[in-house]
Every structure is written in structure tokens, then in C-alpha cells.
mmCIF file of C-alpha atoms in Angstrom:
data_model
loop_
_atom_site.group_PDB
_atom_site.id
_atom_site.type_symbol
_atom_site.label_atom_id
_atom_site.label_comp_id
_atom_site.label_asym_id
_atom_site.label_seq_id
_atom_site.Cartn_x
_atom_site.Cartn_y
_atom_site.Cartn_z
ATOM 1 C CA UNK R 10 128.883 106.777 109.856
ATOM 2 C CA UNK R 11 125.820 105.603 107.322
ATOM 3 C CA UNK R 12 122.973 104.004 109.748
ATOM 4 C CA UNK R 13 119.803 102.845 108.248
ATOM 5 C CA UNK R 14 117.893 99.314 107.725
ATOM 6 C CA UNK R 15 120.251 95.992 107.345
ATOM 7 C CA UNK R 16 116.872 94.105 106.787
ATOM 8 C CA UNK R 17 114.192 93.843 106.439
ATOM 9 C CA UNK R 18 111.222 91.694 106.416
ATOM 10 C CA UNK R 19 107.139 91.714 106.056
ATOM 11 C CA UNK R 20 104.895 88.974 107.319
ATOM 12 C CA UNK R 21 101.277 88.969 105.400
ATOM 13 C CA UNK R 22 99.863 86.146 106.960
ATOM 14 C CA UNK R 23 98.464 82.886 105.750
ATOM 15 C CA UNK R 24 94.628 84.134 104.164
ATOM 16 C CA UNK R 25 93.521 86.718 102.368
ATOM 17 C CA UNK R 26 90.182 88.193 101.078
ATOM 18 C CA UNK R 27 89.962 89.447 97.393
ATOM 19 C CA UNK R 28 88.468 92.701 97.858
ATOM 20 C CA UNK R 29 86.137 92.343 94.360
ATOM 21 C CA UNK R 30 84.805 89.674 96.366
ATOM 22 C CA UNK R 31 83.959 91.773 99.319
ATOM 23 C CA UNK R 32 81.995 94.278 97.178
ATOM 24 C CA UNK R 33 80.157 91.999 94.996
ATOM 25 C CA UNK R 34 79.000 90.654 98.943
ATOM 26 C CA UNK R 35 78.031 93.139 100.749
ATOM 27 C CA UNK R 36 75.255 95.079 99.129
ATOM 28 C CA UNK R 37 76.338 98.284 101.273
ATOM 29 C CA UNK R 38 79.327 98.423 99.663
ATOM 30 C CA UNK R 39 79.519 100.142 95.823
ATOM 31 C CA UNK R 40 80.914 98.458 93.178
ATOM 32 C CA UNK R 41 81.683 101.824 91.053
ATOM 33 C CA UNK R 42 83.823 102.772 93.847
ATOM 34 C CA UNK R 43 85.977 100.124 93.516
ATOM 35 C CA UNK R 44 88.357 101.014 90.960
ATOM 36 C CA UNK R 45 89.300 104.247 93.030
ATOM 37 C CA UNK R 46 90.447 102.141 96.373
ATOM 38 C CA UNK R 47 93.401 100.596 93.997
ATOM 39 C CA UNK R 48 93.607 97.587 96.238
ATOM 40 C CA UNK R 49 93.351 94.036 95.415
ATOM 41 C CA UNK R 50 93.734 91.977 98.322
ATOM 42 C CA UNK R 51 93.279 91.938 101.662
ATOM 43 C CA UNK R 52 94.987 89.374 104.733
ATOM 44 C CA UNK R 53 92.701 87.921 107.167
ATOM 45 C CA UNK R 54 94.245 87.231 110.669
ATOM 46 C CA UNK R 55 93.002 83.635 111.675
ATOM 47 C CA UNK R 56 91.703 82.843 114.739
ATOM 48 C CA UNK R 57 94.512 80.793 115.996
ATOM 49 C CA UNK R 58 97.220 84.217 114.952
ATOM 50 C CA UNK R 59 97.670 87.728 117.118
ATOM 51 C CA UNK R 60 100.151 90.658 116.503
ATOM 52 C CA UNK R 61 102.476 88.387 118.406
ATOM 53 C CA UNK R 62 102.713 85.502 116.086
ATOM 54 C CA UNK R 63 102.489 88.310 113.563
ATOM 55 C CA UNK R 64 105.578 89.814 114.295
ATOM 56 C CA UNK R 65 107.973 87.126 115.490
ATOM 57 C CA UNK R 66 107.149 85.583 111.647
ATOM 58 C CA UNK R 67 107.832 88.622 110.640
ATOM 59 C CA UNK R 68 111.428 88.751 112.357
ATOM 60 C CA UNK R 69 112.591 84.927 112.503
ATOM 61 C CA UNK R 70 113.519 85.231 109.030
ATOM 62 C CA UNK R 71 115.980 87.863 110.238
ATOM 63 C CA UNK R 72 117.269 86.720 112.677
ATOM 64 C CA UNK R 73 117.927 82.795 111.384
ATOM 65 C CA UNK R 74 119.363 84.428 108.906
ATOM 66 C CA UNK R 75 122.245 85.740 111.210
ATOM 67 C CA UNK R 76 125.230 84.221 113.483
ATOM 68 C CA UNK R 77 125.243 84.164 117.186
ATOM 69 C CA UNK R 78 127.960 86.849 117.461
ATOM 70 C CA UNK R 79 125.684 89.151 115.179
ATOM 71 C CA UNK R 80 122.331 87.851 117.254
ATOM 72 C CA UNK R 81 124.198 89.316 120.712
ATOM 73 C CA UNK R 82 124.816 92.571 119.167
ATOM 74 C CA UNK R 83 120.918 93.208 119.267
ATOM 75 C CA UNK R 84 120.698 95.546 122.216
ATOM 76 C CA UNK R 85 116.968 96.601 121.817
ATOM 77 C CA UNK R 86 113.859 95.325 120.501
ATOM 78 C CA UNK R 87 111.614 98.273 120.308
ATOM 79 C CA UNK R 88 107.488 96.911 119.040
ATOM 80 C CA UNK R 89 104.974 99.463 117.522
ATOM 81 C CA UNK R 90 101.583 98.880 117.457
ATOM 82 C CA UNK R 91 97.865 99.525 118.003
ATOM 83 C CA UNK R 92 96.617 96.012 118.895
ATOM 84 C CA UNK R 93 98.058 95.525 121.534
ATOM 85 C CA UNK R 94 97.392 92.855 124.309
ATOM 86 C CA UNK R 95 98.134 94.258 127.639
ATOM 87 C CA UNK R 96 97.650 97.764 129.083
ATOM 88 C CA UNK R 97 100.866 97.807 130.634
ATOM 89 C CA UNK R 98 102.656 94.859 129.013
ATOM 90 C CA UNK R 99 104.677 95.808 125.724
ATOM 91 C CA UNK R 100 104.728 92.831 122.908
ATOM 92 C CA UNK R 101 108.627 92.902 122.587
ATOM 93 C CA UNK R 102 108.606 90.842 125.868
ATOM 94 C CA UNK R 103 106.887 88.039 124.177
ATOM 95 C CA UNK R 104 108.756 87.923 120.750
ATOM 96 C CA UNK R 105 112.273 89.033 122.450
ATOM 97 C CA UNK R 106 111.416 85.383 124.273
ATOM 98 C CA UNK R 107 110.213 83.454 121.247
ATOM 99 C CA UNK R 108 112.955 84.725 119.237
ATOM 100 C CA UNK R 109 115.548 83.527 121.634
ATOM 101 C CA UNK R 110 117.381 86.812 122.477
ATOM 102 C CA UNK R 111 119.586 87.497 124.822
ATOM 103 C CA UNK R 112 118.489 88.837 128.112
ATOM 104 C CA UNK R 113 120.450 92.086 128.125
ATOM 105 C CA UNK R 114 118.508 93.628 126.092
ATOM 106 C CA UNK R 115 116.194 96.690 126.082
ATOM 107 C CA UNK R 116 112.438 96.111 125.629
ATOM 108 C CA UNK R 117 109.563 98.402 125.148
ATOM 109 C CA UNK R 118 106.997 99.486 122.782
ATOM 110 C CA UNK R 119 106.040 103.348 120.854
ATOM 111 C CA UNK R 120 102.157 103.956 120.308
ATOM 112 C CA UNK R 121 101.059 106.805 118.093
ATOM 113 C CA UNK R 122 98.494 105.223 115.535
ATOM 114 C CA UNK R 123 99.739 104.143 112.073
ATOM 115 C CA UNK R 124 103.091 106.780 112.849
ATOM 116 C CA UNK R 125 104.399 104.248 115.132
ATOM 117 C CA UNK R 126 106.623 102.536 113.457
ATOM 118 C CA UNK R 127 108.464 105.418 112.452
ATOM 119 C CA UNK R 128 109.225 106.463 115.610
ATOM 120 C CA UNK R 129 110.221 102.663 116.257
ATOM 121 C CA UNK R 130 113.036 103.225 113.445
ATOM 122 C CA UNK R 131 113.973 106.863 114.243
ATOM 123 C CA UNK R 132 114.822 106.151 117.876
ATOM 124 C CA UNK R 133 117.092 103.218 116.458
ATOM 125 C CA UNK R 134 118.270 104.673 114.424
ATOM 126 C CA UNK R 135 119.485 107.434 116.503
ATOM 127 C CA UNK R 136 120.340 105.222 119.431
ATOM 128 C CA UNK R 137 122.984 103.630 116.344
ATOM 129 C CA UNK R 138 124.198 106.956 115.188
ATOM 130 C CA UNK R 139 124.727 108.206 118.731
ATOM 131 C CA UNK R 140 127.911 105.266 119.256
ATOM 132 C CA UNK R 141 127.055 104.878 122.800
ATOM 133 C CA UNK R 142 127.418 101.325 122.003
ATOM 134 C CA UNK R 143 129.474 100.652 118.899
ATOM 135 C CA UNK R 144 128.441 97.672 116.431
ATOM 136 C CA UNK R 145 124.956 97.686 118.432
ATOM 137 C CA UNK R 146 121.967 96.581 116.591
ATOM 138 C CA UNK R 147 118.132 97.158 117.334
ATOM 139 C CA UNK R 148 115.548 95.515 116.143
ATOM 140 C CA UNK R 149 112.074 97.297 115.188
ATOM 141 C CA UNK R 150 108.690 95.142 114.912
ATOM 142 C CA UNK R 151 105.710 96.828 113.764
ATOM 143 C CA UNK R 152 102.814 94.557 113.558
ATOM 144 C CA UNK R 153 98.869 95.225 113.854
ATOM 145 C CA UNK R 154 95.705 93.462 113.235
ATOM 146 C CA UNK R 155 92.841 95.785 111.886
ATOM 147 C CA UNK R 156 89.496 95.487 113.845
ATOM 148 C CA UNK R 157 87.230 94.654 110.728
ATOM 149 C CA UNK R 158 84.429 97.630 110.690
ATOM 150 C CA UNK R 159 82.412 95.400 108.914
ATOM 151 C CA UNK R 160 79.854 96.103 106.142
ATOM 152 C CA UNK R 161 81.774 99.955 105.881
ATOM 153 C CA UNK R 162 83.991 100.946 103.459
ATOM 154 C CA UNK R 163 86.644 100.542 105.806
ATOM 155 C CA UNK R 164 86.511 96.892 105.721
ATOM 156 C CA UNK R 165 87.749 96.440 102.610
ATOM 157 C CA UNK R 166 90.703 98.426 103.585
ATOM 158 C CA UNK R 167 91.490 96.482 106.939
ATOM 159 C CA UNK R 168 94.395 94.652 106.372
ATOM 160 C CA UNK R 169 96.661 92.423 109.009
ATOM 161 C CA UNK R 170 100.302 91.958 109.247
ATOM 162 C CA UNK R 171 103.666 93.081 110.280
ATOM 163 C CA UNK R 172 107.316 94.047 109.283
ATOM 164 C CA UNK R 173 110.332 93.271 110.975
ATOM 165 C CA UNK R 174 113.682 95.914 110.398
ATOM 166 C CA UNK R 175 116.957 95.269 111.832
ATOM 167 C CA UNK R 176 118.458 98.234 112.341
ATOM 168 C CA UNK R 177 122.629 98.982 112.629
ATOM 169 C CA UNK R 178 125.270 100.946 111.023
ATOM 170 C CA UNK R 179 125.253 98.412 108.084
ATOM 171 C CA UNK R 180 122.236 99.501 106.615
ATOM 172 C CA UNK R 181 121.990 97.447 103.702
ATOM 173 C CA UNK R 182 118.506 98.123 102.833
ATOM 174 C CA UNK R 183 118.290 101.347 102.955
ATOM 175 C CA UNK R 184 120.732 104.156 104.337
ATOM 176 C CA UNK R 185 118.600 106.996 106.659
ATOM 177 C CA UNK R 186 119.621 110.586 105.327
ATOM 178 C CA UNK R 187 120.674 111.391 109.149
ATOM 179 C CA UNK R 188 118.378 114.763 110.032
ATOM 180 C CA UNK R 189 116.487 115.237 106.708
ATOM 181 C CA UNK R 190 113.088 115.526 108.431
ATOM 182 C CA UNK R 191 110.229 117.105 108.965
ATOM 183 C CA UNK R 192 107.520 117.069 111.568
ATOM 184 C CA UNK R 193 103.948 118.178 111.371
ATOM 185 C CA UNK R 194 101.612 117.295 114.186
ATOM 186 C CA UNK R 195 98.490 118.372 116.047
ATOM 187 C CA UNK R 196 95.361 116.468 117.895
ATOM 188 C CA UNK R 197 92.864 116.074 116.103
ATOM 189 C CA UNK R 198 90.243 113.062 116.756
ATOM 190 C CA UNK R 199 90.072 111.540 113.278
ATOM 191 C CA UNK R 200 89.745 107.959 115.031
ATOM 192 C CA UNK R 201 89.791 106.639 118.509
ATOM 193 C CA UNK R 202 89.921 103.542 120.507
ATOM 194 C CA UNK R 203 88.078 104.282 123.322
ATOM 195 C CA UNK R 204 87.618 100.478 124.303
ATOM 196 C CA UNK R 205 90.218 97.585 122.967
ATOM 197 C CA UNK R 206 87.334 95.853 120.587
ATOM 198 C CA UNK R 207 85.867 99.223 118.869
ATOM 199 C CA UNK R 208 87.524 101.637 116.332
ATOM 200 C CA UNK R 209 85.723 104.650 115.961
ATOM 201 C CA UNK R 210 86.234 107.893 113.687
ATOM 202 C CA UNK R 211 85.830 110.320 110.849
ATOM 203 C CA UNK R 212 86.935 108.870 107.617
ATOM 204 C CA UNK R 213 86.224 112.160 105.970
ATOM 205 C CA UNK R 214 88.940 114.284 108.612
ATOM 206 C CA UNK R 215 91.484 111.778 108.733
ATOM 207 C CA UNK R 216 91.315 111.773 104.911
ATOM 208 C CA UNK R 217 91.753 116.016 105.540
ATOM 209 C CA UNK R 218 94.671 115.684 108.088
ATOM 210 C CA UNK R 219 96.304 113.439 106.521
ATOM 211 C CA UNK R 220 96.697 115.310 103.000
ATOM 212 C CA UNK R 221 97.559 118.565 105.590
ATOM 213 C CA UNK R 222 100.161 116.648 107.354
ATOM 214 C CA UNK R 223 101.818 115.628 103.938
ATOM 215 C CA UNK R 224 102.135 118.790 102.735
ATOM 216 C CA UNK R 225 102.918 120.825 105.833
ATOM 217 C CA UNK R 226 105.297 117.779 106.544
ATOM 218 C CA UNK R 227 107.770 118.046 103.264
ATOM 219 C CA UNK R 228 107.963 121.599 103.818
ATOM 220 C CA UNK R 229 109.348 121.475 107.309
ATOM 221 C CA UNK R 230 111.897 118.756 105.488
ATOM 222 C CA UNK R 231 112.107 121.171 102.506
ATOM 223 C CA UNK R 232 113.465 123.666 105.559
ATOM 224 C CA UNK R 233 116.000 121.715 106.793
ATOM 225 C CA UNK R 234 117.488 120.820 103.453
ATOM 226 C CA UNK R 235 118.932 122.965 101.170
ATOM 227 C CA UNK R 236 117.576 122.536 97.503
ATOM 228 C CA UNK R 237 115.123 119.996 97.906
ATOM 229 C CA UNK R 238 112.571 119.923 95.150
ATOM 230 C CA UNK R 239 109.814 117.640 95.584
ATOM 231 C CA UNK R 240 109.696 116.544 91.815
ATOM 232 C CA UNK R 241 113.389 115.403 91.242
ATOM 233 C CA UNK R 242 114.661 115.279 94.374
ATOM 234 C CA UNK R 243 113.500 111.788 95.109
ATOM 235 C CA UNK R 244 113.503 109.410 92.628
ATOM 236 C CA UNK R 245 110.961 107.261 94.700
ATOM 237 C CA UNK R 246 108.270 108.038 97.322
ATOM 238 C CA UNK R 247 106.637 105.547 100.219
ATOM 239 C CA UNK R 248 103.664 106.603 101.908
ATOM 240 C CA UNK R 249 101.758 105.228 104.629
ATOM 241 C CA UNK R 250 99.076 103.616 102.491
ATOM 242 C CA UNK R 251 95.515 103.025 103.671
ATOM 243 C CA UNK R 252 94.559 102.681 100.302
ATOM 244 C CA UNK R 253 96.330 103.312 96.798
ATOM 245 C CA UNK R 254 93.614 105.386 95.471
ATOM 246 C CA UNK R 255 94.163 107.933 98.793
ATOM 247 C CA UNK R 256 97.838 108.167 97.611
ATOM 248 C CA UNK R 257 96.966 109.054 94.450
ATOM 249 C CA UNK R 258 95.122 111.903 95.751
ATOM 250 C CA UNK R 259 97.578 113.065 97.643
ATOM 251 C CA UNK R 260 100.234 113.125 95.805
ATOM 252 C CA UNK R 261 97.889 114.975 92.581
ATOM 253 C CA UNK R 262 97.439 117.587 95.628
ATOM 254 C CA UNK R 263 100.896 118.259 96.048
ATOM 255 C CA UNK R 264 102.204 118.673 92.992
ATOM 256 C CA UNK R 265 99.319 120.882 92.077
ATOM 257 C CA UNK R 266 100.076 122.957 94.850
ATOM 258 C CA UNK R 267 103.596 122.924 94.488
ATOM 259 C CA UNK R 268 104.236 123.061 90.633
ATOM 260 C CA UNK R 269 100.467 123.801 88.738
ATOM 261 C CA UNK R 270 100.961 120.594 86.693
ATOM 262 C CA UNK R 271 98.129 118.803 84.661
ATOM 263 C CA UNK R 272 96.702 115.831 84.954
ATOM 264 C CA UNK R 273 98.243 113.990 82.302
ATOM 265 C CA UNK R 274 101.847 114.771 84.064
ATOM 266 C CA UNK R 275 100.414 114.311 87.265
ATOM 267 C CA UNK R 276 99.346 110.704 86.460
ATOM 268 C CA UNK R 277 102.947 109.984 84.740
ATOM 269 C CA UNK R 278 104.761 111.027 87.844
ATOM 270 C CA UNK R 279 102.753 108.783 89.902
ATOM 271 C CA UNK R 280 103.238 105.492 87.781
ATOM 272 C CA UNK R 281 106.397 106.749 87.589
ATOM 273 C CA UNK R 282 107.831 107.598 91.371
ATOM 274 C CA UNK R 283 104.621 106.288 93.241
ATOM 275 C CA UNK R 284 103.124 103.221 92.507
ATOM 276 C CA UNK R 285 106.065 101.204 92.342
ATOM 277 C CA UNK R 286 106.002 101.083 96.214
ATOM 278 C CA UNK R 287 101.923 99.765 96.138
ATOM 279 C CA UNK R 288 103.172 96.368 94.896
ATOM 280 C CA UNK R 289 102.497 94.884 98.092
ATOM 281 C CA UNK R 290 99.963 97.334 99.566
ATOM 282 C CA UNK R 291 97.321 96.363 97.491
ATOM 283 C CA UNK R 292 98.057 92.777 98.098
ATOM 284 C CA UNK R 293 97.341 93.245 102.048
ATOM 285 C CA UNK R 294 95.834 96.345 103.167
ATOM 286 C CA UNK R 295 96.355 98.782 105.925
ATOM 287 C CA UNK R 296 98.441 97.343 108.163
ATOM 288 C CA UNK R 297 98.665 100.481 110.064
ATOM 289 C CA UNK R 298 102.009 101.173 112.174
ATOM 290 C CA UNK R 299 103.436 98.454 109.515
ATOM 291 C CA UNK R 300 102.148 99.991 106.374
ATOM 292 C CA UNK R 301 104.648 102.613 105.308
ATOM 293 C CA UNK R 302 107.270 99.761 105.726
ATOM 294 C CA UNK R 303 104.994 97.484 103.145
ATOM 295 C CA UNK R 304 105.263 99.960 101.034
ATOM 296 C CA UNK R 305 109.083 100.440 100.990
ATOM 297 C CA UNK R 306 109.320 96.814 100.391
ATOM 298 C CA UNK R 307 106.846 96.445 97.691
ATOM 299 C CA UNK R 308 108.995 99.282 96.289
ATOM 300 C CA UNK R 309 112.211 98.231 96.240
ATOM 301 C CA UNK R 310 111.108 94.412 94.544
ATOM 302 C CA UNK R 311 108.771 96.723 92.167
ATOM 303 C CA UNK R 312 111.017 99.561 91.284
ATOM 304 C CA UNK R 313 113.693 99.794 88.624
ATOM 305 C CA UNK R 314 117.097 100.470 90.855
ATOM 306 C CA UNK R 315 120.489 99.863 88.683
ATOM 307 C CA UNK R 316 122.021 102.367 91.043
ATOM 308 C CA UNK R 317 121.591 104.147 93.826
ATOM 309 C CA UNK R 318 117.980 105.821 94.653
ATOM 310 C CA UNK R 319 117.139 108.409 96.743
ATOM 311 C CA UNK R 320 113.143 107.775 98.381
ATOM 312 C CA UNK R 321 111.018 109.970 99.726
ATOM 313 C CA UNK R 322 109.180 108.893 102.709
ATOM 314 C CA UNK R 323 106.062 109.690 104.327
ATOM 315 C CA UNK R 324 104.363 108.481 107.638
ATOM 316 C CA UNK R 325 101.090 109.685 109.454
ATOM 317 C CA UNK R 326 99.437 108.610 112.216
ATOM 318 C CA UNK R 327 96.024 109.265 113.514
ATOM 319 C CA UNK R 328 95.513 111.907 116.509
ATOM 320 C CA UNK R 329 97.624 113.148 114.482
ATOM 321 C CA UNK R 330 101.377 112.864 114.249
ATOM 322 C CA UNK R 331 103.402 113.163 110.730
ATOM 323 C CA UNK R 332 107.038 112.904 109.114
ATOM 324 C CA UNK R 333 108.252 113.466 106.095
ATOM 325 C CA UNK R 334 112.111 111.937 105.683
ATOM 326 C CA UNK R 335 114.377 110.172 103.035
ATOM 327 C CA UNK R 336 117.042 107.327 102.608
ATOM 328 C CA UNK R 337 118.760 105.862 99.810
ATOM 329 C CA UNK R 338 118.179 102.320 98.731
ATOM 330 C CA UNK R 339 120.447 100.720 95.582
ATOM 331 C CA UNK R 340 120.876 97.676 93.470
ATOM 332 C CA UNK R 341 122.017 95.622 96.863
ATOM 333 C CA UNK R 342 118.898 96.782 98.210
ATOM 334 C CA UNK R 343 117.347 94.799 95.727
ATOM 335 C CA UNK R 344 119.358 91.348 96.268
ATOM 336 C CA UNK R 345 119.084 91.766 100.184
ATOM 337 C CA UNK R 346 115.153 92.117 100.040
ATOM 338 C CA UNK R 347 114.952 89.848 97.579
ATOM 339 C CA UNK R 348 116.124 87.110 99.863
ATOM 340 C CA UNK R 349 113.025 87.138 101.463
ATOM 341 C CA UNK R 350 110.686 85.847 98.594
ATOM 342 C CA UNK R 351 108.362 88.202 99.476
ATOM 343 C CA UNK R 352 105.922 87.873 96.514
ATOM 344 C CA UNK R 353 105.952 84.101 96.689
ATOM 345 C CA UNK R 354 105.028 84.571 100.325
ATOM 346 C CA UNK R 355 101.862 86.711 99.460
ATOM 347 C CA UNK R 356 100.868 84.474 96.168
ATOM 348 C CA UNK R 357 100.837 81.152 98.606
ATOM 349 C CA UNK R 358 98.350 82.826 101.220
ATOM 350 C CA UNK R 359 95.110 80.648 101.358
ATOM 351 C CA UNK R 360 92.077 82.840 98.986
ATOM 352 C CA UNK R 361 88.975 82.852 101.710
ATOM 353 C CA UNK R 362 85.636 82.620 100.331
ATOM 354 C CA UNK R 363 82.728 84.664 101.659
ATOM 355 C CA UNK R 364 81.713 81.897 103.809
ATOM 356 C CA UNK R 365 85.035 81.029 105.134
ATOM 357 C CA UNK R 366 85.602 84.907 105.625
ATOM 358 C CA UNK R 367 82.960 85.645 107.532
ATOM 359 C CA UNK R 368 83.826 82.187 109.716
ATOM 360 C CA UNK R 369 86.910 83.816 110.418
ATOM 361 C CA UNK R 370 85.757 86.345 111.695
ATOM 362 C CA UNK R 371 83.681 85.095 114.095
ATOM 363 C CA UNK R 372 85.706 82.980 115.472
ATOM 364 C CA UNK R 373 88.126 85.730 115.898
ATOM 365 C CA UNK R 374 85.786 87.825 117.683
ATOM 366 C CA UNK R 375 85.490 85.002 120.354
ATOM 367 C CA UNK R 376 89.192 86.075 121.252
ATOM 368 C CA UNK R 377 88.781 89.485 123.077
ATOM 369 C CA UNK R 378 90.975 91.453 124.911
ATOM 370 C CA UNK R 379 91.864 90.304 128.245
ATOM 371 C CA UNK R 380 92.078 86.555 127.457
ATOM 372 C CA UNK R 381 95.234 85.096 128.575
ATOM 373 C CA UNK R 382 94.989 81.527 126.588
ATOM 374 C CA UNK R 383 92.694 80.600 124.135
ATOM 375 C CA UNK R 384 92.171 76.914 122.879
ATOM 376 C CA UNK R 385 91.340 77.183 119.000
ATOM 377 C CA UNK R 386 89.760 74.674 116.488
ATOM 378 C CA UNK R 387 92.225 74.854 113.931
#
């Protein structure tokens, strides 16, 4: 039985922030480092949005888009994220109720950082492939709004937004390779929460776990299946994305490592296999336990697929927990996504100006953690 995503859906909000912008405004930021972030964009949550809102936009799409029969076969709603609004409360109660669900129906939500939503999709994905309930259908929503560090060079990075992946044995979108993963995990204190309205961390030893957990990650995979080789095994690769310019890096590391190329070939593989899949990434930043899923759908509307494709993905969360796995998308991957108008989505968001930006923000600030109702100016 082939299990995997039937759709699939991102939601990037309704502003965003050109990141040129940012740097030519705030006079701590660099403007020589811009060219090596590789972003564009990024969204701005307004004041009047939440990862709720965030990820039933995400999903309605989805789920309009199916009959009643095929809306009672959801048997799960599983949410990932790191913003969320309740210490004991998961945010699949609230969208399972705005999206009109029926009532037996499993609800609860996976936190681990950006790896999240990985986790989401493996335990549907397994929950599917186990047949404990045949024709079921679960429904994964990963959706986060970045606490702006501003005036750091993680601001410009902050994105907001969420996908939505329905998840069944009609996978559409993109068919799982059932068991072709590997783990690599450890604590490590890269960044931390310790209070809902605070991110702290250590840019510089997430940047070295995460380039250890990539590696260490595909060769646990590379154990478990016979003959892979990173270079033409996949003819794609998804990472979680902070920023395009850390991908870069990390994929020039492996295949240093792995095969002693130059940089010339280096650099061709990457246009090649790798940036494809930062077509939307660069348009809305790190969206955290969302982001390796914007990148599989900025790949599959970017990439060239007149047949089937196999894709290499990778997914790392902070504290730290890592997988490296693969799935095959084809040419109906294409026409499903594109059913979504995902780029004409993105291109009608509203372009803040500094002023309006840092409005926004304020505003937004007003709306802590702990606040049940909040009346906004809109």
C-alpha cells in the first residue's frame, strides 16, 4: 500500500517585509551580508492573525476542496508547533472546530522545535500504513509565528506561516518511501524558550548541529537502504530552510565530505537538485515546524518533473532532533499543487513599509501570551 501526502497546502499570510528593506533600516544590520542569506521576503503576522488563523487558512483550502464522505474519513488532526497558545491546550482543538470536523476524531499536538512537523507526518503516516482503520485520513497542520528578535540578524530571517497536509493512502503529492530513514539526535541548547514572549540561543551552534545532524542523519538513511548515493540517488532535495544561503552551506559540506568535489560542481548540483525547492522560502522565511514543507512546495511548482522524482528530505529541529527521509513526487504532483495558486497567493500579500512594519509589530506585541480575547483596530 503507497501512503504519503494527498495535499497539500501553505498559508503565507497577508504582509510581507522585503528583506533589502530591512537592511537598508536598521543600521545594525550589514548590507554586504545580504547576498549570502538568499532570501527575499519575509511575512509579517498582523495583529488581528495567530498560528490559529494561520493554520485553518492553511487547511480550508483542503478541505472545501473535498466531499462530506471524504471529510468523515479524517480520523486525526495532529498540529505542530512552537507558538503555541495554551500550556496544556493543543491548537487542533480550535481549527478541528473552525474547520467543521467531525467529533470522532483524534486531536493533539507534537513539539520538538522546527522537527515538528515531521513527526506530525511520520505518525500519520504510519497510523495510515498500519490499516487499523482502512480508507482513514489524518490531517497534519504545522503553523508558527516567529518572535521577531529585532535589530539581529535573525530578524530578517523570522518568517510567519503554516502548511496544511492531508495525509491517506492516496498520496497524490508525494508517496513516503515507507522506512527509508534516518535519525540523528542529541540535546544540545542551540535555542530556548524559557518564557512564551523570548527566544533565546546560539546562532553560531545551531548553525554547527544542524550541518552535524545532516550529515550524521543521511548516513543512518544511507544504512537502512541499500545503494543509496547521495549525488544521484535523489533527483531533488528539501531542507528545513532558515535561510537559503545556510543550505547552500550545507549541502557544499556534504558533498565535500562525501565525494571531494569542487566548487564549480558543487554550485551546479545545487542550482540543479537544491534551489528549486527555495522558490517559496525566500518569499517567507523561517516558518519553523512549517518550513521543510515550504520548501517541498516551492519545489514541486519550481522544479522540472515530466516523470516521476525521487526527493531527498531533510528536517532538524532545535534541542536537537533530525531526519533524513525520501518520497517520490511526479507530473500529478505538479497539477495537484498547482491547484492551490500558490505563487499568486504570495505575489498578492500587502508590501509593508518600514513604518507600517514596525506598527505591526507593536501592536502585535500588545497580544501576549495568556490573553484569551483581544479586540484589534483593524
Amino acid at each position: 500500500m503507497e501512503v504519503g501526502i494527498e495535499a497539500l497546502n501553505l498559508y503565507g499570510g497577508l504582509t510581507y517585509l522585503e528583506v533589502k528593506t530591512l537592511f537598508q533600516s536598521r543600521e545594525e544590520l550589514d548590507e554586504t551580508r545580504f547576498d549570502n542569506l538568499m532570501m527575499e521576503k519575509k511575512s509579517v503576522a498582523l495583529p488581528c492573525e495567530d498560528p490559529v488563523s494561520y493554520g485553518v487558512n492553511a487547511a480550508k483550502p483542503i478541505i472545501d476542496g473535498l466531499s462530506e464522505d471524504e471529510k468523515d474519513k479524517i480520523e486525526m488532526v495532529i498540529t505542530s508547533t512552537e507558538s503555541g497558545l495554551d500550556f496544556g491546550k493543543s491548537l487542533s482543538t480550535y481549527i478541528h472546530d473552525y474547520l467543521g470536523l467531525k467529533r470522532s476524531c483524534r486531536l493533539f499536538e507534537i513539539k520538538q522545535a522546527c522537527y515538528g512537523g515531521t513527526a506530525a507526518l511520520q505518525m500519520a503516516v504510519n497510523f495510515v500504513a498500519s490499516g487499523v482503520s482502512p480508507g482513514a485520513k489524518v490531517l497534519v497542520i504545522s503553523t508558527d509565528l516567529a518572535r521577531t528578535l529585532e535589530r539581529t540578524y535573525a530578524e530578517p530571517t523570522q518568517g510567519v506561516g503554516a502548511t496544511a497536509m492531508l495525509v491517506s493512502d492516496k498520496p497524490y503529492i508525494m508517496s513516503i518511501d515507507f522506512g527509508a530513514t534516518g535519525y540523528y539526535s542529541y540535546e544540545v541548547m542551540d535555542t530556548c524558550r524559557p518564557v512564551p514572549q523570548l527566544e533565546l540561543g546560539d546562532s553560531d551552534l545551531s548553525l554547527l548541529s544542524y550541518l552535524d545532524c545532516a550529515e550524521n542523519a543521511l548516513k543512518e538513511y544511507m544504512k537502512k537502504v541499500d545503494g543509496v548515493d547521495y549525488k544521484t540517488t535523489f533527483d531533488y532535495l528539501a531542507f528545513h530552510t532558515p535561510f537559503g544561503g545556510m543550505i547552500k552551506g550545507c549541502h557544499r559540506k556534504i558533498m565535500r565530505n562525501l565525494y571531494k568535489m569542487k566548487p564549480n560542481d558543487i554550485n551546479a548540483d545545487f542550482d540543479q537538485r537544491v534551489v528549486p525547492s527555495l522558490g517559496y522560502c525566500k518569499e517567507v522565511g523561517n516558518v519553523y515546524s512549517a518550513t521543510l514543507y515550504l520548501a517541498l512546495c516551492g519545489l514541486i511548482d519550481h522544479a522540472e518533473v515530466n516523470s516521476p522524482k525521487r526527493i531527498g528530505m531533510f528536517s532538524y529541529g532545535s534541542g536537537c532532533s533530525s531526519e533524513f527521509y525520501s518520497g517520490v513526487i511526479t507530473p500529478d504532483s505538479k497539477n495537484q499543487l498547482s491547484k492551490m495558486n500558490l505563487g499568486n497567493h504570495l505575489r498578492n500579500r500587502h508590501n509593508l513599509n518600514m513604518t507600517e512594519y514596525e506598527n505591526v509589530l507593536r501592536h502585535s506585541s500588545e497580544w501576549t501570551f495568556g490573553i484569551e480575547n483581544k479586540e484589534v483596530d483593524t
